[in-house]
Amino acid sequence: MKIKILSMLVASCVAYSASACTGISLSTTEHDYIQARTIEWGQNDLNSKLIISPRNHAYVSTMPDQKKGLKWNSKYGFVGISVSDDRFIADGVNEEGLTAGLFYFKNYGSLEKYDPNDTKRTITDMDFNRWMLSQFKTVAEVEQAINKIKIVPVYIDAKGTPSPTAHWRVADKQGNNIVIEIMNNGEVNVHKNTAKVLTNAPDYQWQVTNLNNYIHLVPGASQGQKINDVNAFSFGVGSSFLGLPGDITPPSRFVRAAFYVNSAPIMKTEKQAVSQAFHILNNFDIPIGSEFSAKEHIPDLPSATQWTSVIDQTNGAFFYKTMRDSTIKKVDLTKIDFNEKEEVKRPLDSGRFHVIDVIDVIDVTGGL
């Protein structure tokens, strides 16, 4: 039943173009690597939770017909944030610094059809992050293993209509960063994330090619010039990137995020990079009303951007803030005992609206 409920939520989300996730990648001169992202869902509260999962934990993927799919035991503990179902990790990092995040891929993602006679090596797309985070420590290991499993969609109805799926950003603390896209009924495409950005549809290569339309945009202010007998001048800082797209469509967010990442100052410390990531992603915080026409009911949510996360892969830290609480919270993976027996599932916030610009460190020194 949970699988069916989730598929309905996913379908509703994409139908209203509410899955407007934006991801960026930053680094420092000391080779600290930062992965950050927002997650949007405008229809209802995702009920996301902070998930702390230990080593040697037994997993099983539930198939669309409720059969048991791939079974595995985790090699590494990880921390992540779930969506709709505690089993489904939208973004996370494991103790070896591997990160994995899903970004909805409307109209382009196309997975292999589910075969009820071949379930032992099959997982659903919503289990893919959990499988990667619990099994691998490098991007190379993920690339080697992905062809050994079958990834299938959740089905919305008895007719076998697949729910919208995702593409994935995977990065390790050695600086390797890829985008995995599964298209054309199961064809796996792996791209190096050279743009250091990921949003949603169209496909990654199209998004990178589209950057060619914006090569004239540079930081700062344009120099004045004489136009006929008019001495024209810049009204202020920013005139050199006049025309940077400001809407919330995936292509526009991709261009805008790439511009901000490219124009970021040189950062020497991981603290600078974490701070910069939050500042950049503040530009992608989507007000709930902008996703609905005037005649539609607007859900009772503070924001379509339900949470923002920033992961310091190198130093093992997971930061996040939510739509109800802008306090930046930190989970220190180095202080977690990943030898505990059970997963920990915590609310991301108190559920009450709260605004304060400080870092609140979550105490995990006592283990899970």
PDB file of N, CA and C in Angstrom, residues 75-110:
ATOM      1  N   LYS A  75      27.106  -2.138   3.664  1.00  0.00           N
ATOM      2  CA  LYS A  75      28.516  -2.138   4.045  1.00  0.00           C
ATOM      3  C   LYS A  75      28.864  -0.868   4.820  1.00  0.00           C
ATOM      4  N   TYR A  76      28.129   0.220   4.523  1.00  0.00           N
ATOM      5  CA  TYR A  76      28.448   1.519   5.103  1.00  0.00           C
ATOM      6  C   TYR A  76      27.190   2.146   5.704  1.00  0.00           C
ATOM      7  N   GLY A  77      27.393   2.857   6.805  1.00  0.00           N
ATOM      8  CA  GLY A  77      26.310   3.639   7.371  1.00  0.00           C
ATOM      9  C   GLY A  77      26.155   4.940   6.605  1.00  0.00           C
ATOM     10  N   PHE A  78      24.949   5.501   6.655  1.00  0.00           N
ATOM     11  CA  PHE A  78      24.727   6.762   5.941  1.00  0.00           C
ATOM     12  C   PHE A  78      23.690   7.611   6.669  1.00  0.00           C
ATOM     13  N   VAL A  79      23.680   8.895   6.303  1.00  0.00           N
ATOM     14  CA  VAL A  79      22.690   9.851   6.775  1.00  0.00           C
ATOM     15  C   VAL A  79      21.992  10.429   5.559  1.00  0.00           C
ATOM     16  N   GLY A  80      20.671  10.540   5.612  1.00  0.00           N
ATOM     17  CA  GLY A  80      19.943  11.091   4.478  1.00  0.00           C
ATOM     18  C   GLY A  80      18.603  11.650   4.897  1.00  0.00           C
ATOM     19  N   ILE A  81      17.895  12.187   3.932  1.00  0.00           N
ATOM     20  CA  ILE A  81      16.546  12.706   4.153  1.00  0.00           C
ATOM     21  C   ILE A  81      15.592  11.941   3.247  1.00  0.00           C
ATOM     22  N   SER A  82      14.499  11.476   3.831  1.00  0.00           N
ATOM     23  CA  SER A  82      13.526  10.680   3.094  1.00  0.00           C
ATOM     24  C   SER A  82      12.426  11.562   2.512  1.00  0.00           C
ATOM     25  N   VAL A  83      11.659  10.982   1.590  1.00  0.00           N
ATOM     26  CA  VAL A  83      10.494  11.656   1.032  1.00  0.00           C
ATOM     27  C   VAL A  83       9.306  10.696   1.030  1.00  0.00           C
ATOM     28  N   SER A  84       8.227  11.123   1.683  1.00  0.00           N
ATOM     29  CA  SER A  84       6.940  10.416   1.692  1.00  0.00           C
ATOM     30  C   SER A  84       6.967   9.070   2.410  1.00  0.00           C
ATOM     31  N   ASP A  85       7.972   8.300   2.220  1.00  0.00           N
ATOM     32  CA  ASP A  85       8.125   7.004   2.870  1.00  0.00           C
ATOM     33  C   ASP A  85       9.530   6.958   3.459  1.00  0.00           C
ATOM     34  N   ASP A  86       9.657   6.498   4.686  1.00  0.00           N
ATOM     35  CA  ASP A  86      10.958   6.513   5.359  1.00  0.00           C
ATOM     36  C   ASP A  86      12.020   5.708   4.621  1.00  0.00           C
ATOM     37  N   ARG A  87      11.590   4.795   3.759  1.00  0.00           N
ATOM     38  CA  ARG A  87      12.551   3.969   3.027  1.00  0.00           C
ATOM     39  C   ARG A  87      13.179   4.702   1.854  1.00  0.00           C
ATOM     40  N   PHE A  88      12.558   5.757   1.402  1.00  0.00           N
ATOM     41  CA  PHE A  88      12.953   6.372   0.138  1.00  0.00           C
ATOM     42  C   PHE A  88      13.791   7.611   0.392  1.00  0.00           C
ATOM     43  N   ILE A  89      15.090   7.487   0.147  1.00  0.00           N
ATOM     44  CA  ILE A  89      16.053   8.537   0.441  1.00  0.00           C
ATOM     45  C   ILE A  89      16.209   9.446  -0.786  1.00  0.00           C
ATOM     46  N   ALA A  90      15.885  10.726  -0.601  1.00  0.00           N
ATOM     47  CA  ALA A  90      16.021  11.681  -1.698  1.00  0.00           C
ATOM     48  C   ALA A  90      17.459  12.145  -1.851  1.00  0.00           C
ATOM     49  N   ASP A  91      18.172  12.276  -0.732  1.00  0.00           N
ATOM     50  CA  ASP A  91      19.556  12.720  -0.786  1.00  0.00           C
ATOM     51  C   ASP A  91      20.267  12.262   0.479  1.00  0.00           C
ATOM     52  N   GLY A  92      21.545  11.915   0.352  1.00  0.00           N
ATOM     53  CA  GLY A  92      22.266  11.466   1.526  1.00  0.00           C
ATOM     54  C   GLY A  92      23.752  11.320   1.275  1.00  0.00           C
ATOM     55  N   VAL A  93      24.479  11.010   2.357  1.00  0.00           N
ATOM     56  CA  VAL A  93      25.921  10.798   2.289  1.00  0.00           C
ATOM     57  C   VAL A  93      26.276   9.650   3.224  1.00  0.00           C
ATOM     58  N   ASN A  94      27.204   8.798   2.799  1.00  0.00           N
ATOM     59  CA  ASN A  94      27.608   7.714   3.682  1.00  0.00           C
ATOM     60  C   ASN A  94      28.930   8.037   4.377  1.00  0.00           C
ATOM     61  N   GLU A  95      29.350   7.147   5.250  1.00  0.00           N
ATOM     62  CA  GLU A  95      30.523   7.408   6.090  1.00  0.00           C
ATOM     63  C   GLU A  95      31.821   7.487   5.285  1.00  0.00           C
ATOM     64  N   GLU A  96      31.799   7.025   4.038  1.00  0.00           N
ATOM     65  CA  GLU A  96      32.976   7.109   3.172  1.00  0.00           C
ATOM     66  C   GLU A  96      32.942   8.342   2.272  1.00  0.00           C
ATOM     67  N   GLY A  97      31.898   9.158   2.404  1.00  0.00           N
ATOM     68  CA  GLY A  97      31.829  10.398   1.648  1.00  0.00           C
ATOM     69  C   GLY A  97      31.095  10.309   0.330  1.00  0.00           C
ATOM     70  N   LEU A  98      30.529   9.140  -0.013  1.00  0.00           N
ATOM     71  CA  LEU A  98      29.750   9.032  -1.236  1.00  0.00           C
ATOM     72  C   LEU A  98      28.391   9.706  -1.029  1.00  0.00           C
ATOM     73  N   THR A  99      27.985  10.542  -1.973  1.00  0.00           N
ATOM     74  CA  THR A  99      26.662  11.159  -1.918  1.00  0.00           C
ATOM     75  C   THR A  99      25.828  10.665  -3.087  1.00  0.00           C
ATOM     76  N   ALA A 100      24.507  10.616  -2.887  1.00  0.00           N
ATOM     77  CA  ALA A 100      23.579  10.243  -3.949  1.00  0.00           C
ATOM     78  C   ALA A 100      22.291  11.023  -3.755  1.00  0.00           C
ATOM     79  N   GLY A 101      21.813  11.630  -4.833  1.00  0.00           N
ATOM     80  CA  GLY A 101      20.577  12.404  -4.775  1.00  0.00           C
ATOM     81  C   GLY A 101      19.740  12.175  -6.013  1.00  0.00           C
ATOM     82  N   LEU A 102      18.420  12.102  -5.831  1.00  0.00           N
ATOM     83  CA  LEU A 102      17.528  11.951  -6.976  1.00  0.00           C
ATOM     84  C   LEU A 102      16.883  13.288  -7.317  1.00  0.00           C
ATOM     85  N   PHE A 103      16.682  13.505  -8.628  1.00  0.00           N
ATOM     86  CA  PHE A 103      16.057  14.710  -9.151  1.00  0.00           C
ATOM     87  C   PHE A 103      15.023  14.261 -10.184  1.00  0.00           C
ATOM     88  N   TYR A 104      13.783  14.673 -10.019  1.00  0.00           N
ATOM     89  CA  TYR A 104      12.746  14.165 -10.921  1.00  0.00           C
ATOM     90  C   TYR A 104      13.010  14.565 -12.359  1.00  0.00           C
ATOM     91  N   PHE A 105      12.620  13.670 -13.260  1.00  0.00           N
ATOM     92  CA  PHE A 105      13.060  13.704 -14.648  1.00  0.00           C
ATOM     93  C   PHE A 105      11.848  13.523 -15.562  1.00  0.00           C
ATOM     94  N   LYS A 106      10.948  14.483 -15.476  1.00  0.00           N
ATOM     95  CA  LYS A 106       9.644  14.391 -16.137  1.00  0.00           C
ATOM     96  C   LYS A 106       9.775  14.218 -17.648  1.00  0.00           C
ATOM     97  N   ASN A 107       9.051  13.203 -18.161  1.00  0.00           N
ATOM     98  CA  ASN A 107       8.922  12.939 -19.602  1.00  0.00           C
ATOM     99  C   ASN A 107      10.185  12.391 -20.257  1.00  0.00           C
ATOM    100  N   TYR A 108      11.273  12.294 -19.536  1.00  0.00           N
ATOM    101  CA  TYR A 108      12.528  11.825 -20.127  1.00  0.00           C
ATOM    102  C   TYR A 108      13.016  10.517 -19.514  1.00  0.00           C
ATOM    103  N   GLY A 109      12.852  10.353 -18.207  1.00  0.00           N
ATOM    104  CA  GLY A 109      13.248   9.103 -17.584  1.00  0.00           C
ATOM    105  C   GLY A 109      12.357   7.969 -18.045  1.00  0.00           C
ATOM    106  N   SER A 110      12.957   6.861 -18.444  1.00  0.00           N
ATOM    107  CA  SER A 110      12.201   5.710 -18.937  1.00  0.00           C
ATOM    108  C   SER A 110      12.937   4.440 -18.539  1.00  0.00           C
TER     109      SER A 110
END
